[in-house]
Amino acid sequence: MSVDGTTALKNLNNIYNSIHNFIALAEKGNSSDIALKLRHLEASLEQLKEAIDSTSDIIGNENYQRARIADLNRRITLKDGLINSFRNGQWQVERMFDFENIGFTHARDGVKYLICANCEDGPVGYLCPVTKAHFVAVCRVKQE
């Protein structure tokens, strides 16, 4: 079954059509067709119930999103700490590839941050937009 709710929406559409047909037959007064459409409506409702039960766990998704937001807040704190760490100790390199496994983020306010290419953790440094020099925080790197 689908976990994104498309099956539930299809079943809901079937129920709408069944109710619409049921009302049209009730207005005409044909009792045998009404009983048949009523059974079809009951089957559609059961399918909807099964589809809703198969949708993804909303609470689980909420907890996942909360964890992602907490991770983003942690990264923002790391970015702020990076700026302070440049006041204390930094390395300047001419090319990003002087270090292994370093990647860039997208430019934010004209600044590109350096991140770990393996785990995308960071920032570990930044690219100065004026001088095009790469600054790496000493406290953010380790030699292996």
Short mmCIF file of C-alpha atoms in Angstrom, two decimals:
data_model
loop_
_atom_site.label_atom_id
_atom_site.label_comp_id
_atom_site.label_asym_id
_atom_site.label_seq_id
_atom_site.Cartn_x
_atom_site.Cartn_y
_atom_site.Cartn_z
CA MET A 1 0.00 0.00 0.00
CA SER A 2 1.03 3.60 -0.51
CA VAL A 3 2.51 5.49 2.40
CA ASP A 4 2.00 8.95 0.93
CA GLY A 5 -1.81 8.95 1.00
CA THR A 6 -2.49 8.60 -2.74
CA THR A 7 -4.40 5.36 -2.21
CA ALA A 8 -6.51 7.01 0.48
CA LEU A 9 -7.30 9.90 -1.85
CA LYS A 10 -8.33 7.51 -4.64
CA ASN A 11 -10.58 5.64 -2.22
CA LEU A 12 -12.06 8.90 -0.99
CA ASN A 13 -12.84 9.82 -4.59
CA ASN A 14 -14.52 6.42 -5.06
CA ILE A 15 -16.64 7.04 -1.96
CA TYR A 16 -17.69 10.44 -3.27
CA ASN A 17 -18.74 8.88 -6.56
CA SER A 18 -20.58 6.08 -4.74
CA ILE A 19 -22.49 8.54 -2.56
CA HIS A 20 -23.32 10.65 -5.60
CA ASN A 21 -24.66 7.58 -7.45
CA PHE A 22 -26.52 6.42 -4.34
CA ILE A 23 -28.29 9.77 -3.97
CA ALA A 24 -29.18 9.83 -7.68
CA LEU A 25 -30.73 6.34 -7.41
CA ALA A 26 -32.58 7.24 -4.21
CA GLU A 27 -34.15 10.20 -5.99
CA LYS A 28 -35.33 7.86 -8.77
CA GLY A 29 -36.70 5.36 -6.22
CA ASN A 30 -35.14 2.15 -7.67
CA SER A 31 -34.69 -0.02 -4.55
CA SER A 32 -32.69 -2.90 -6.09
CA ASP A 33 -30.07 -0.52 -7.48
CA ILE A 34 -30.00 1.35 -4.17
CA ALA A 35 -29.10 -1.84 -2.29
CA LEU A 36 -26.33 -2.63 -4.79
CA LYS A 37 -24.89 0.89 -4.58
CA LEU A 38 -25.11 0.78 -0.78
CA ARG A 39 -22.98 -2.40 -0.74
CA HIS A 40 -20.50 -0.73 -3.11
CA LEU A 41 -20.36 2.28 -0.77
CA GLU A 42 -19.68 0.01 2.22
CA ALA A 43 -16.84 -1.70 0.32
CA SER A 44 -15.38 1.68 -0.64
CA LEU A 45 -15.49 2.83 2.99
CA GLU A 46 -13.65 -0.33 4.05
CA GLN A 47 -10.98 0.30 1.39
CA LEU A 48 -10.61 3.88 2.63
CA LYS A 49 -10.15 2.66 6.20
CA GLU A 50 -7.42 0.25 5.06
CA ALA A 51 -5.71 2.97 3.02
CA ILE A 52 -5.74 5.39 5.94
CA ASP A 53 -4.32 2.70 8.22
CA SER A 54 -1.49 2.12 5.74
CA THR A 55 -0.44 5.78 5.51
CA SER A 56 2.82 6.73 7.12
CA ASP A 57 3.04 7.30 10.84
CA ILE A 58 2.33 10.99 11.35
CA ILE A 59 3.79 11.04 14.86
CA GLY A 60 6.93 9.29 13.62
CA ASN A 61 7.29 11.86 10.85
CA GLU A 62 6.79 14.65 13.36
CA ASN A 63 9.54 13.26 15.56
CA TYR A 64 11.79 12.92 12.51
CA GLN A 65 11.13 16.55 11.54
CA ARG A 66 11.81 17.71 15.10
CA ALA A 67 15.15 15.89 15.02
CA ARG A 68 15.99 17.55 11.69
CA ILE A 69 15.13 20.99 13.08
CA ALA A 70 17.29 20.32 16.14
CA ASP A 71 20.13 19.28 13.83
CA LEU A 72 19.75 22.49 11.82
CA ASN A 73 19.82 24.53 15.03
CA ARG A 74 22.99 22.67 16.04
CA ARG A 75 24.57 23.52 12.69
CA ILE A 76 23.63 27.18 13.05
CA THR A 77 25.31 27.17 16.46
CA LEU A 78 28.38 25.55 14.88
CA LYS A 79 28.43 28.27 12.21
CA ASP A 80 28.33 30.96 14.88
CA GLY A 81 31.09 29.15 16.75
CA LEU A 82 33.10 29.00 13.54
CA ILE A 83 33.04 32.76 13.21
CA ASN A 84 34.32 33.09 16.77
CA SER A 85 36.98 30.44 16.18
CA PHE A 86 38.42 32.45 13.31
CA ARG A 87 39.29 35.13 15.80
CA ASN A 88 41.33 32.58 17.76
CA GLY A 89 42.97 30.36 15.17
CA GLN A 90 42.60 29.68 11.48
CA TRP A 91 44.44 28.31 8.50
CA GLN A 92 44.39 30.05 5.17
CA VAL A 93 44.75 27.88 2.09
CA GLU A 94 44.75 28.95 -1.53
CA ARG A 95 42.74 26.02 -2.85
CA MET A 96 39.94 24.03 -1.31
CA PHE A 97 41.60 20.82 -2.49
CA ASP A 98 44.61 21.39 -0.23
CA PHE A 99 42.49 19.40 2.22
CA GLU A 100 40.90 16.04 1.50
CA ASN A 101 37.12 15.54 1.63
CA ILE A 102 36.15 19.19 1.71
CA GLY A 103 33.06 20.49 -0.09
CA PHE A 104 31.13 23.74 -0.44
CA THR A 105 27.67 24.77 0.63
CA HIS A 106 25.55 26.99 -1.57
CA ALA A 107 26.38 30.68 -1.19
CA ARG A 108 24.56 32.28 1.73
CA ASP A 109 24.75 36.09 1.89
CA GLY A 110 27.63 35.89 -0.61
CA VAL A 111 29.66 33.48 1.54
CA LYS A 112 30.33 29.83 0.74
CA TYR A 113 31.03 27.62 3.73
CA LEU A 114 33.36 24.61 3.69
CA ILE A 115 31.93 21.32 4.92
CA CYS A 116 33.07 17.73 5.31
CA ALA A 117 32.38 15.96 2.02
CA ASN A 118 31.92 12.59 3.76
CA CYS A 119 29.31 13.45 6.35
CA GLU A 120 28.30 16.98 5.27
CA ASP A 121 29.04 18.12 8.79
CA GLY A 122 30.15 21.65 9.18
CA PRO A 123 30.88 24.32 8.61
CA VAL A 124 34.62 23.82 9.00
CA GLY A 125 35.59 27.00 7.19
CA TYR A 126 34.53 29.51 4.60
CA LEU A 127 35.54 31.02 1.27
CA CYS A 128 36.20 34.74 1.45
CA PRO A 129 34.28 36.30 -1.47
CA VAL A 130 36.73 39.20 -1.78
CA THR A 131 40.13 37.48 -1.68
CA LYS A 132 38.93 34.01 -2.78
CA ALA A 133 41.05 32.59 0.04
CA HIS A 134 39.82 29.58 1.99
CA PHE A 135 39.87 29.82 5.77
CA VAL A 136 39.66 26.65 7.84
CA ALA A 137 39.12 26.68 11.62
CA VAL A 138 41.95 24.83 13.36
CA CYS A 139 39.60 23.46 16.01
CA ARG A 140 37.35 21.92 13.32
CA VAL A 141 39.91 19.68 11.61
CA LYS A 142 41.95 16.70 12.67
CA GLN A 143 44.77 14.86 11.02
CA GLU A 144 44.33 11.15 10.38
#
